[in-house]
mmCIF file of C-alpha atoms in Angstrom:
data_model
loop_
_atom_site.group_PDB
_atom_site.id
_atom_site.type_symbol
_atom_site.label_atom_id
_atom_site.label_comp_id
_atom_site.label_asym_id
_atom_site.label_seq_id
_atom_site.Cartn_x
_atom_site.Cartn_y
_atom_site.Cartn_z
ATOM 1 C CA UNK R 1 44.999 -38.394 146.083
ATOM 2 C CA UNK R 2 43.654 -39.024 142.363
ATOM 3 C CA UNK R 3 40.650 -39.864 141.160
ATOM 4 C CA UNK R 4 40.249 -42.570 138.504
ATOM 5 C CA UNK R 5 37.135 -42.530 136.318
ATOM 6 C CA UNK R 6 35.414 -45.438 134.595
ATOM 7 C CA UNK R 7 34.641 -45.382 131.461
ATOM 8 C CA UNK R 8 33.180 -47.686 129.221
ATOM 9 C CA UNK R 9 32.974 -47.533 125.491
ATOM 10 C CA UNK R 10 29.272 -46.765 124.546
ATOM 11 C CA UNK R 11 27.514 -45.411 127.905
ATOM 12 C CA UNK R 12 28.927 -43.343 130.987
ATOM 13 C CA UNK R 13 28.492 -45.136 134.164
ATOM 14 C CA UNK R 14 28.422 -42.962 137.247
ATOM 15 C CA UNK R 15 30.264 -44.590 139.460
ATOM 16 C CA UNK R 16 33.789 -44.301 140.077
ATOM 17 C CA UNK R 17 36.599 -45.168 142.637
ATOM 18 C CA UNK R 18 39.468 -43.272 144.249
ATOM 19 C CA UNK R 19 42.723 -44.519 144.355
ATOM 20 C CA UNK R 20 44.653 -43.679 147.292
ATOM 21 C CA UNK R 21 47.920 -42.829 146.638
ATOM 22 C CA UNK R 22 49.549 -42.564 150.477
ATOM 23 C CA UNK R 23 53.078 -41.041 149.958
ATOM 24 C CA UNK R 24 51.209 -38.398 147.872
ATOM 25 C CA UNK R 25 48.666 -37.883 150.394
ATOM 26 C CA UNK R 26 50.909 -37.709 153.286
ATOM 27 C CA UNK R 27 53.165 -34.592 151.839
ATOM 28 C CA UNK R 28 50.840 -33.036 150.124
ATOM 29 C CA UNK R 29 49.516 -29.607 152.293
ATOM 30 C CA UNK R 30 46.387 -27.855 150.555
ATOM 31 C CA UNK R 31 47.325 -24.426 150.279
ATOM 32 C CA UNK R 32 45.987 -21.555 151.830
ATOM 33 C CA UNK R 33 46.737 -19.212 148.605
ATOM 34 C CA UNK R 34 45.394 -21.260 145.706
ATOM 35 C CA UNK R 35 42.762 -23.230 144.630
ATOM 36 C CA UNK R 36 44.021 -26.572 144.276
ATOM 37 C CA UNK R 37 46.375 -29.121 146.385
ATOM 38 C CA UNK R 38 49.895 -28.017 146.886
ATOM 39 C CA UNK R 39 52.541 -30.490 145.504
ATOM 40 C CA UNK R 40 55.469 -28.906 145.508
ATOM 41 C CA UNK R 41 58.386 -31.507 146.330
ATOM 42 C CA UNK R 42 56.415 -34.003 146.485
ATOM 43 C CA UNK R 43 55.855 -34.743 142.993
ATOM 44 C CA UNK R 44 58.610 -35.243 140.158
ATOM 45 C CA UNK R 45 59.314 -32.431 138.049
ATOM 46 C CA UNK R 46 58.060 -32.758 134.109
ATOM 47 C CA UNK R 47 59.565 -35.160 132.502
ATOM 48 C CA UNK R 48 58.215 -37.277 129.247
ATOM 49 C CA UNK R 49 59.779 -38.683 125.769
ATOM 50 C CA UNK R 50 56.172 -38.731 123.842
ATOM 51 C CA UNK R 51 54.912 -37.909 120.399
ATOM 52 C CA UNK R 52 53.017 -34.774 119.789
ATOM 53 C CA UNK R 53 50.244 -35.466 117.407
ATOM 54 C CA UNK R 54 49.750 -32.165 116.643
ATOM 55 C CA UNK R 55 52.928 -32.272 114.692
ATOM 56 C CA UNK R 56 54.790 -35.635 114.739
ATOM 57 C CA UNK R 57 57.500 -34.727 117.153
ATOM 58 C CA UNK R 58 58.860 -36.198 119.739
ATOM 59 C CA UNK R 59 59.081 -33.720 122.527
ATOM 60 C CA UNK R 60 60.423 -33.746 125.983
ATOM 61 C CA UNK R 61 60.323 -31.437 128.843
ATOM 62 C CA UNK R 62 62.507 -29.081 127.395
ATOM 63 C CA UNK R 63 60.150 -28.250 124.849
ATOM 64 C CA UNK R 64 57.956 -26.931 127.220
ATOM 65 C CA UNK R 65 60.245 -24.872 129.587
ATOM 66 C CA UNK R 66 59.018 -21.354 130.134
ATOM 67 C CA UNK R 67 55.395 -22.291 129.679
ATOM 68 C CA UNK R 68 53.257 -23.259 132.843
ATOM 69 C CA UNK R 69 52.146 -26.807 132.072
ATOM 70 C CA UNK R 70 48.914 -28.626 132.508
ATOM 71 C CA UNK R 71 49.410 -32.412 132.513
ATOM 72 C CA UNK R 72 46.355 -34.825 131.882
ATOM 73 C CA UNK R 73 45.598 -38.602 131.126
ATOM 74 C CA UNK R 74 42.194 -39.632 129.122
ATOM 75 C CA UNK R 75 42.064 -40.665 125.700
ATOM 76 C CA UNK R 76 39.938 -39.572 122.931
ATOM 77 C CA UNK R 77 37.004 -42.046 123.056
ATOM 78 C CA UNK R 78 35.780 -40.876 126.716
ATOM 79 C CA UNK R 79 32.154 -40.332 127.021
ATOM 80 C CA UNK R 80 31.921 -37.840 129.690
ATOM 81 C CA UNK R 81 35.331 -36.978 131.404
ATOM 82 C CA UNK R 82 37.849 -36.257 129.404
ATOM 83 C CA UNK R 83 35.684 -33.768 127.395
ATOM 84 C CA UNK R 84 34.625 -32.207 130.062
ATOM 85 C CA UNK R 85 37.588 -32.165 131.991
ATOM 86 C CA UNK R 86 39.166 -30.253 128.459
ATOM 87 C CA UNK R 87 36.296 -28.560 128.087
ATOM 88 C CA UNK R 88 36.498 -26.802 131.515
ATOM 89 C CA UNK R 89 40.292 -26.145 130.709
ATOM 90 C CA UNK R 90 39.084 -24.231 127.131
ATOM 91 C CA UNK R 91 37.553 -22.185 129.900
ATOM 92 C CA UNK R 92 40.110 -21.293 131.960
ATOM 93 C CA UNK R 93 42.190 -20.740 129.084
ATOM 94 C CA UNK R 94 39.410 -18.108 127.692
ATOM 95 C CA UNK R 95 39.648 -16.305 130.943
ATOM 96 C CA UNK R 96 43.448 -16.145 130.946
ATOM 97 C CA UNK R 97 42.912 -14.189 127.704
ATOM 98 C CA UNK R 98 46.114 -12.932 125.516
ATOM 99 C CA UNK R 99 48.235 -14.692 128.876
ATOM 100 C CA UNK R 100 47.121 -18.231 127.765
ATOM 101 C CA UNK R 101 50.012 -18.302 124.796
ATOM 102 C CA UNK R 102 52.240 -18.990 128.089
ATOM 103 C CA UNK R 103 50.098 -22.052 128.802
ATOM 104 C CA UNK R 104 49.865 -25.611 127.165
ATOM 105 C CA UNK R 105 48.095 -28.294 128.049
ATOM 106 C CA UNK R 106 49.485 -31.872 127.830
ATOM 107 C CA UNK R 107 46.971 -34.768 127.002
ATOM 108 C CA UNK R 108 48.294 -38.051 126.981
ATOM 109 C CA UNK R 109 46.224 -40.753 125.686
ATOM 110 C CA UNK R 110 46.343 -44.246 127.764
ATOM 111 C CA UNK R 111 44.386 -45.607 124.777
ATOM 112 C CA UNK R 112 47.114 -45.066 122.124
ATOM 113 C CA UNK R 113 46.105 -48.636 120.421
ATOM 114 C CA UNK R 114 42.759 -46.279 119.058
ATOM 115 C CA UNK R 115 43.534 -42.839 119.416
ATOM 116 C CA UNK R 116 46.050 -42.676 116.392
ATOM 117 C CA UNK R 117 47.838 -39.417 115.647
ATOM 118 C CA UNK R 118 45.263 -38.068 113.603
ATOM 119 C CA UNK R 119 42.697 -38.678 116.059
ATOM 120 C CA UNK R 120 44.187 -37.686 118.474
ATOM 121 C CA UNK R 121 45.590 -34.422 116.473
ATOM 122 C CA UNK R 122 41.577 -33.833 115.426
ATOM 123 C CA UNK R 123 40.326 -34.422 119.546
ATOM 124 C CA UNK R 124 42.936 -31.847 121.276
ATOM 125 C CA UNK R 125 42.185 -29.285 118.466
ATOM 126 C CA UNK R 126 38.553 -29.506 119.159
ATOM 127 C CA UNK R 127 39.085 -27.894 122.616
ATOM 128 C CA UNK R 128 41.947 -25.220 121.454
ATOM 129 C CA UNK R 129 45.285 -24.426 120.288
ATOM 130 C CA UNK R 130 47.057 -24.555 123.449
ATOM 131 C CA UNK R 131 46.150 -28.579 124.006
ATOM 132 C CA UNK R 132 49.081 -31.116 122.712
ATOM 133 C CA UNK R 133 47.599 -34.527 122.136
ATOM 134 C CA UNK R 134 50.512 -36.811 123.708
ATOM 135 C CA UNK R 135 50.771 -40.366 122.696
ATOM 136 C CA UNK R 136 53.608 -43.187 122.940
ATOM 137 C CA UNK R 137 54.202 -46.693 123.480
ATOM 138 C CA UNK R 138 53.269 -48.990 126.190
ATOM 139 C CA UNK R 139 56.421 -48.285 128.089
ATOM 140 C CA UNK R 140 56.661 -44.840 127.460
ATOM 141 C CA UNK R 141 52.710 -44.868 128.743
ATOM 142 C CA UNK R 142 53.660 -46.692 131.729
ATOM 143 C CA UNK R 143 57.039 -44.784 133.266
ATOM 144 C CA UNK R 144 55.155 -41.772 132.443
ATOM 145 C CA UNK R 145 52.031 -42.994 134.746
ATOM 146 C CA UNK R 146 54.140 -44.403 137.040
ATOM 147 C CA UNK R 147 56.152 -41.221 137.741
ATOM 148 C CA UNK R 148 53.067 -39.483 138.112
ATOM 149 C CA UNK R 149 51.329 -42.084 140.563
ATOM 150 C CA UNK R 150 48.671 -41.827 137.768
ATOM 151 C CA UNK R 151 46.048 -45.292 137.483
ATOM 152 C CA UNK R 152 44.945 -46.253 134.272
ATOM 153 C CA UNK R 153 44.028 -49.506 132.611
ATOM 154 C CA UNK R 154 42.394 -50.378 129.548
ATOM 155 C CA UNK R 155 40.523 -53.895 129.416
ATOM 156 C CA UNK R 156 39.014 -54.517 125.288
ATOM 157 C CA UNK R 157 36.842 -57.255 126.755
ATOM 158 C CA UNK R 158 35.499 -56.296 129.697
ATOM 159 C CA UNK R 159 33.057 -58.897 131.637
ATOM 160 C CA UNK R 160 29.503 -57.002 129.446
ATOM 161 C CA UNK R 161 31.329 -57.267 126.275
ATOM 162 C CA UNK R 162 32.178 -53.212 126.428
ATOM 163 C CA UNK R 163 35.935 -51.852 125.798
ATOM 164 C CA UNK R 164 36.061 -50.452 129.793
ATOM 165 C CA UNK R 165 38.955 -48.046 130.394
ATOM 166 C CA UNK R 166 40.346 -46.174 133.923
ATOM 167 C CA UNK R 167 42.304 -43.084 134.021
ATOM 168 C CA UNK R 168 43.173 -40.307 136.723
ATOM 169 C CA UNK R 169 41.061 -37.795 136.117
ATOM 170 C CA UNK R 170 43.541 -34.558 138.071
ATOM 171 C CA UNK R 171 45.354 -32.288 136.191
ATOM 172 C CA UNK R 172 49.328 -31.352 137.541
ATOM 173 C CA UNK R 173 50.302 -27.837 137.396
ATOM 174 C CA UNK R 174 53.994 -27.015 136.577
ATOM 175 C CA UNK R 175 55.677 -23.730 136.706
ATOM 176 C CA UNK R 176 57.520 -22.505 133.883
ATOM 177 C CA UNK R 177 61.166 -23.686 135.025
ATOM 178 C CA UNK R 178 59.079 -27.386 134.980
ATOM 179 C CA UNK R 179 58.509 -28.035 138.620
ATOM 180 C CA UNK R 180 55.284 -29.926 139.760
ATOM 181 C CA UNK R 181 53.610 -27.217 141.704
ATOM 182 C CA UNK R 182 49.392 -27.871 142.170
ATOM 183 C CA UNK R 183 47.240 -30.556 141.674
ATOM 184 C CA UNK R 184 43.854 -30.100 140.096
ATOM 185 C CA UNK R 185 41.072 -32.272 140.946
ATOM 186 C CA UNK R 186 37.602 -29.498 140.494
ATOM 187 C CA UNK R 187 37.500 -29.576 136.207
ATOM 188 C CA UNK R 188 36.741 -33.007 136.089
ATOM 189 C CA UNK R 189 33.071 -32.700 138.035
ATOM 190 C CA UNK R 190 29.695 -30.881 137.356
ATOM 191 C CA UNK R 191 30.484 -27.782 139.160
ATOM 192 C CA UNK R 192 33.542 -26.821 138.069
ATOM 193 C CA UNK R 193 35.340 -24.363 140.129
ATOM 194 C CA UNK R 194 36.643 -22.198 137.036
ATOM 195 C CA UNK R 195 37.731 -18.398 138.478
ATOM 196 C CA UNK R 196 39.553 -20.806 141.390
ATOM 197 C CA UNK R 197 41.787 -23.007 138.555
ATOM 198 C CA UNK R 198 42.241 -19.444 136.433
ATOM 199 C CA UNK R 199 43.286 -17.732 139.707
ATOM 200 C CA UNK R 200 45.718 -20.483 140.235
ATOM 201 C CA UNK R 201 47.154 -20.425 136.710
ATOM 202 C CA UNK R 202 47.506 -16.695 136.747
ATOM 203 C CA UNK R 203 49.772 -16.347 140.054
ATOM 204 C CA UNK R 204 51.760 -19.284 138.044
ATOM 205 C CA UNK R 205 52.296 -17.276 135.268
ATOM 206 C CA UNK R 206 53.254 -14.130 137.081
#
C-alpha cells in the first residue's frame, strides 16, 4: 500500500488517508533482509518521458541506468511532507557518503501548473545535488502515476477556499539495471527510520 497525504496550501492538516492499492498489496512480501517492502515483480520497472528542471532535458529511464533510483511524487508548495520526506533523503544520502554519486533521486511534481522549472530547479537543489526536480504535462503526470499505482489530485478551489492537493507520500527503490526493487514508506513520518533506508540503499548499490 501507499499513503496519500493532504495538503492544503497555507496550513498542514494532520489527517490523512491510505489508499489501498490491492494487486500491490497482495504480491508484495516484506522482506526479511531490508528495511522496506519488497516489490520486486510486482511493480513496473522505471520508466518516464519528463523534463528535468535542473537542466531542461527531457530524460527517460535510460538516463538513469547504472544509478539506484529513488522515485517520489510531491510538489514544491507542500507544507510538511514533501520537505520532510526530502529532507530525510538529504540524510540518507549524507550517510551513504562518497557512494551517494551512484544515487539520484527523482521528484516529480503533481503540481506542475505552479511549480515552474525554476521553482522547481531552486526546491530540489535546496535538499542536494543528487535530487532531479521532474515535471511534465498532464498526461505525462498521469501514465506516470498510473504506472506507479501512485494517488494524487490537485483541487484550486477546495470547499474552505484553500488550493488542497493529495499525493503518495512512498518512495520506489530501483536497482541500477532499472528494476522496481523496495518500497519506502518510514521518511515521510516523525521518526524516520534513517540507518534502516541507508542500509537498504547500500546493499542496492553493492
Amino acid at each position: 500500500m501507499t499513503k496519500v497525504r493532504t495538503c492544503a496550501a497555507g496550513f498542514a492538516p494532520r489527517l490523512g488517508f491510505v489508499a489501498l492499492l490491492a494487486m500491490l498489496l497482495a504480491a508484495c512480501q516484506a522482506n526479511g533482509r531490508s528495511h522496506a517492502t519488497d516489490v520486486s515483480g510486482a511493480v513496473p520497472s522505471l520508466g518516464l518521458s519528463m523534463t528535468r528542471a535542473n537542466d531542461g532535458k527531457v530524460v527517460d529511464a535510460a538516463d538513469y541506468r547504472g544509478k539506484v533510483t529513488m522515485l517520489y511524487f510531491g510538489y514544491t508548495f507542500c507544507p510538511d511532507v514533501c520537505p520532510m520526506t526530502l529532507s530525510n533523503v538529504a540524510r540518507v544520502l549524507r550517510n551513504l557518503g562518497p557512494a551517494a554519486d551512484d544515487v539520484r533521486v527523482l521528484f516529480v511534481t503533481v503540481d506542475p501548473n505552479r511549480d515552474t522549472p525554476a521553482v522547481l530547479k531552486r526546491y530540489v537543489a535546496a535538499f542536494g545535488p543528487h535530487i532531479d526536480g521532474l515535471r511534465g504535462d498532464p498526461d505525462q503526470l498521469a501514465a506516470l502515476a498510473r504506472r506507479y499505482r501512485v494517488a494524487y489530485s490537485v483541487d484550486p478551489h477546495g470547499a474552505d477556499g484553500s488550493y488542497v492537493v493529495t499525493h503518495g507520500s512512498a518512495i520506489y527503490l530501483f536497482d541500477r539495471t532499472g528494476r522496481a526493487r523496495l518500497l519506502i514508506d518510514s521518511l515521510s513520518i516523525a521518526k524516520p527510520d534513517i540507518d534502516g533506508v541507508t542500509s537498504d540503499v547500500r546493499a542496492m548499490l553493492r
